[in-house]
Amino acid sequence: MKMEKNGTAEIRVDGKTLTYPVYEGTEGERAIDISKLRKETGLITYDSGFMNTGSCASDITFIDGEKGILRYRGYDVADLAEKCEFIEVAYLLVHGSLPTAVQKDRYSQLLNQHSMIHEDMKDFFSNYPEHSHPMAILSAMAVSLSSFYPELGQDVKEDLDMTVTRLISKLRTIAAFSYKKSIGEPTIYPRHDLKYCENFLNMMFSSPVRKEPINPVMADALNKLLIIHADHEQNCSTSVVRGVGSSGINLYASIAAGICALWGPRHGGANQHVIEMLEEIYREGGDVSKVIERAKNPRSPFRLMGFGHRVYKSYDPRAKIAKELCKKVIAATNTKDPLLDIAQELEERALNDSYFQERNLYPNVDFYTGLTYREMGIPTNMFTVMFAIGRLPGWIAQWLEMNNSETPIARPRQVYTGPNLRKVTPIAKRK
Ligand code: ACO
């Protein structure tokens, strides 16, 4: 859908009034189109961190951060998590509509057909140092897929569909292989008789000497966790995917860049840091006060991990789903995780503290997802990898939308604050 023109805005610069069109999206967000501002006034807009910049118009995901709403292609994320499997949501994001039963079946078969990686790629795993972070491996492998499976014609729809399918299926295999490498076990190949999430759990937890039964509660939890991560409009990694893709480079390379962006502790890396923070509290006797005080101290760079969000100024709807999932998985494993009690106490204390209330800081998606993955037996350094598997269909959908709309190359401007012109002193005379 296109943005509708709905009004104009006047901007007064140096005594001159300029009029710019105002566009409106389908949910009522309005934006001033200032693309001609520099040409007409010599001025650019300054918006560090793009806090107030709409970089594109998009049909894919709608977020209302004040009301805590998240929808993919018009469907509420909680509704999708309740009624769909992850591959249905992946299909929805990439193709624009939910699959019928026949389409879902066909898609599932297609993903299975492309689940193996080239045998030579397996050698890559053996050459990484033992403690390599799986996100480094995942990103390198994603870009390497472009050498083993070069896209055919990027402009031909069927060829692009093939690249998309390969990525969604193979990235999951690569993720499981990188885990096996990190624990020194042989890799387990994907199986055609298993569904997407069950296949992943089997590759992670079975071994040549032990066939691990797949617990349906875990498979269901994995489907839901991947769904809540599947897209989040123009966040840091998605903007990177679109930005890198706007240079004309292939989908694999753009996704590899997105994986690197996601890795950061202020983005998808936060789920790993949440667990590390909770473990530290546990080791030090379980008192959450110290961490709360540290987070509130303006002189400390420390932030309460899994709290706060650039867009959500109310409870992150994904965190609500993850919290309930976490309890369900813990009940199914019949364990008692002391970190869940610490997390719940931390949440309650923060939500009742004026520092967090005044700044609208609530738990974000990362606060409870890490705990849930931990209960499922997925190690901490794999959490962001899990996030990447979930976010992949969103990145792909955003890249395709960018590619189809002939977006200009992403190239923001800047306000230069360095030295004015100066002469180079010959090296012999430099002090
Ligand atoms: N703990 C303590 N204080 C915080 C936190 C936090 N987690 N988050 C924000 N604040 C404070 C800031 O210090 C600032 O305080 P001030 O006004 O006194 O200076 C105020 O709240 C506003 O913070 P901003 O930095 O402007 O918020 P921004 O929108 O830029 O940052 C971000 C959002 C990066 C997510 C931030 O909240 C944060 O670092 N959270 C912790 C890391 C995390 O959980 N990241 C995952 C985000 S979800 C995702 O990417 C999937």
Short mmCIF file of C-alpha atoms and ligand atoms in Angstrom, two decimals, residues 51 265-268 270 295 302-310 313 318 355-356 359 361 364-366 387, ligand 1:
data_model
loop_
_atom_site.label_atom_id
_atom_site.label_comp_id
_atom_site.label_asym_id
_atom_site.label_seq_id
_atom_site.Cartn_x
_atom_site.Cartn_y
_atom_site.Cartn_z
CA MET A 51 14.94 8.64 16.83
CA PRO A 265 24.38 -6.00 23.83
CA ARG A 266 22.04 -3.06 23.22
CA HIS A 267 20.17 -5.10 20.63
CA GLY A 268 19.70 -8.89 20.40
CA ALA A 270 20.85 -8.39 25.56
CA ALA A 295 21.26 0.83 36.91
CA PHE A 302 25.47 -0.15 33.59
CA ARG A 303 21.88 -0.65 32.44
CA LEU A 304 19.34 -3.12 33.66
CA MET A 305 19.58 -5.72 30.90
CA GLY A 306 16.28 -6.68 29.29
CA PHE A 307 14.70 -3.37 30.34
CA GLY A 308 13.80 -0.37 28.23
CA HIS A 309 13.14 -0.06 24.55
CA ARG A 310 13.54 2.63 21.93
CA LYS A 313 7.10 2.98 26.31
CA ARG A 318 6.55 -10.01 23.35
CA TYR A 355 13.34 5.94 38.16
CA PHE A 356 11.94 3.25 35.86
CA ARG A 359 11.40 6.85 32.04
CA LEU A 361 11.21 1.42 31.31
CA ASN A 364 11.58 -6.02 26.81
CA VAL A 365 11.52 -9.23 24.77
CA ASP A 366 14.97 -10.23 26.02
CA PHE A 387 17.01 -14.58 18.00
N1 ACO B 1 18.49 0.55 32.75
C1 ACO B 1 18.65 1.76 33.35
N2 ACO B 1 18.36 2.92 32.77
C2 ACO B 1 17.93 2.88 31.51
C3 ACO B 1 17.75 1.66 30.81
C4 ACO B 1 18.04 0.48 31.49
N3 ACO B 1 17.90 -0.70 30.89
N4 ACO B 1 17.32 1.91 29.55
C5 ACO B 1 17.22 3.26 29.45
N5 ACO B 1 17.59 3.84 30.64
C6 ACO B 1 17.56 5.26 30.96
C7 ACO B 1 18.71 6.01 30.29
O1 ACO B 1 19.87 6.00 31.08
C8 ACO B 1 18.10 7.37 30.13
O2 ACO B 1 18.12 8.01 31.38
P1 ACO B 1 18.32 9.62 31.48
O3 ACO B 1 17.11 10.19 30.81
O4 ACO B 1 18.40 9.90 32.94
O5 ACO B 1 19.59 9.92 30.73
C9 ACO B 1 16.63 7.08 29.81
O6 ACO B 1 16.37 5.79 30.42
C10 ACO B 1 16.30 6.99 28.33
O7 ACO B 1 17.20 6.09 27.74
P2 ACO B 1 17.70 6.13 26.24
O8 ACO B 1 19.12 5.68 26.17
O9 ACO B 1 17.37 7.43 25.62
O10 ACO B 1 16.80 5.05 25.57
P3 ACO B 1 17.02 4.49 24.12
O11 ACO B 1 15.70 4.44 23.49
O12 ACO B 1 18.09 5.21 23.41
O13 ACO B 1 17.62 3.03 24.42
C11 ACO B 1 17.79 0.75 24.83
C12 ACO B 1 16.89 1.89 24.36
C13 ACO B 1 19.14 0.77 24.07
C14 ACO B 1 17.12 -0.57 24.55
C15 ACO B 1 18.05 0.92 26.34
O14 ACO B 1 16.81 0.93 27.03
C16 ACO B 1 18.98 -0.14 26.91
O15 ACO B 1 20.22 -0.02 26.79
N6 ACO B 1 18.40 -1.24 27.53
C17 ACO B 1 19.20 -2.30 28.06
C18 ACO B 1 19.68 -3.22 26.95
C19 ACO B 1 18.55 -4.07 26.37
O16 ACO B 1 17.77 -4.67 27.08
N7 ACO B 1 18.51 -4.11 25.03
C20 ACO B 1 17.52 -4.90 24.30
C21 ACO B 1 16.54 -4.01 23.61
S1 ACO B 1 15.30 -4.98 22.82
C22 ACO B 1 16.00 -5.50 21.41
O17 ACO B 1 16.89 -4.92 20.84
C23 ACO B 1 15.55 -6.72 20.90
#
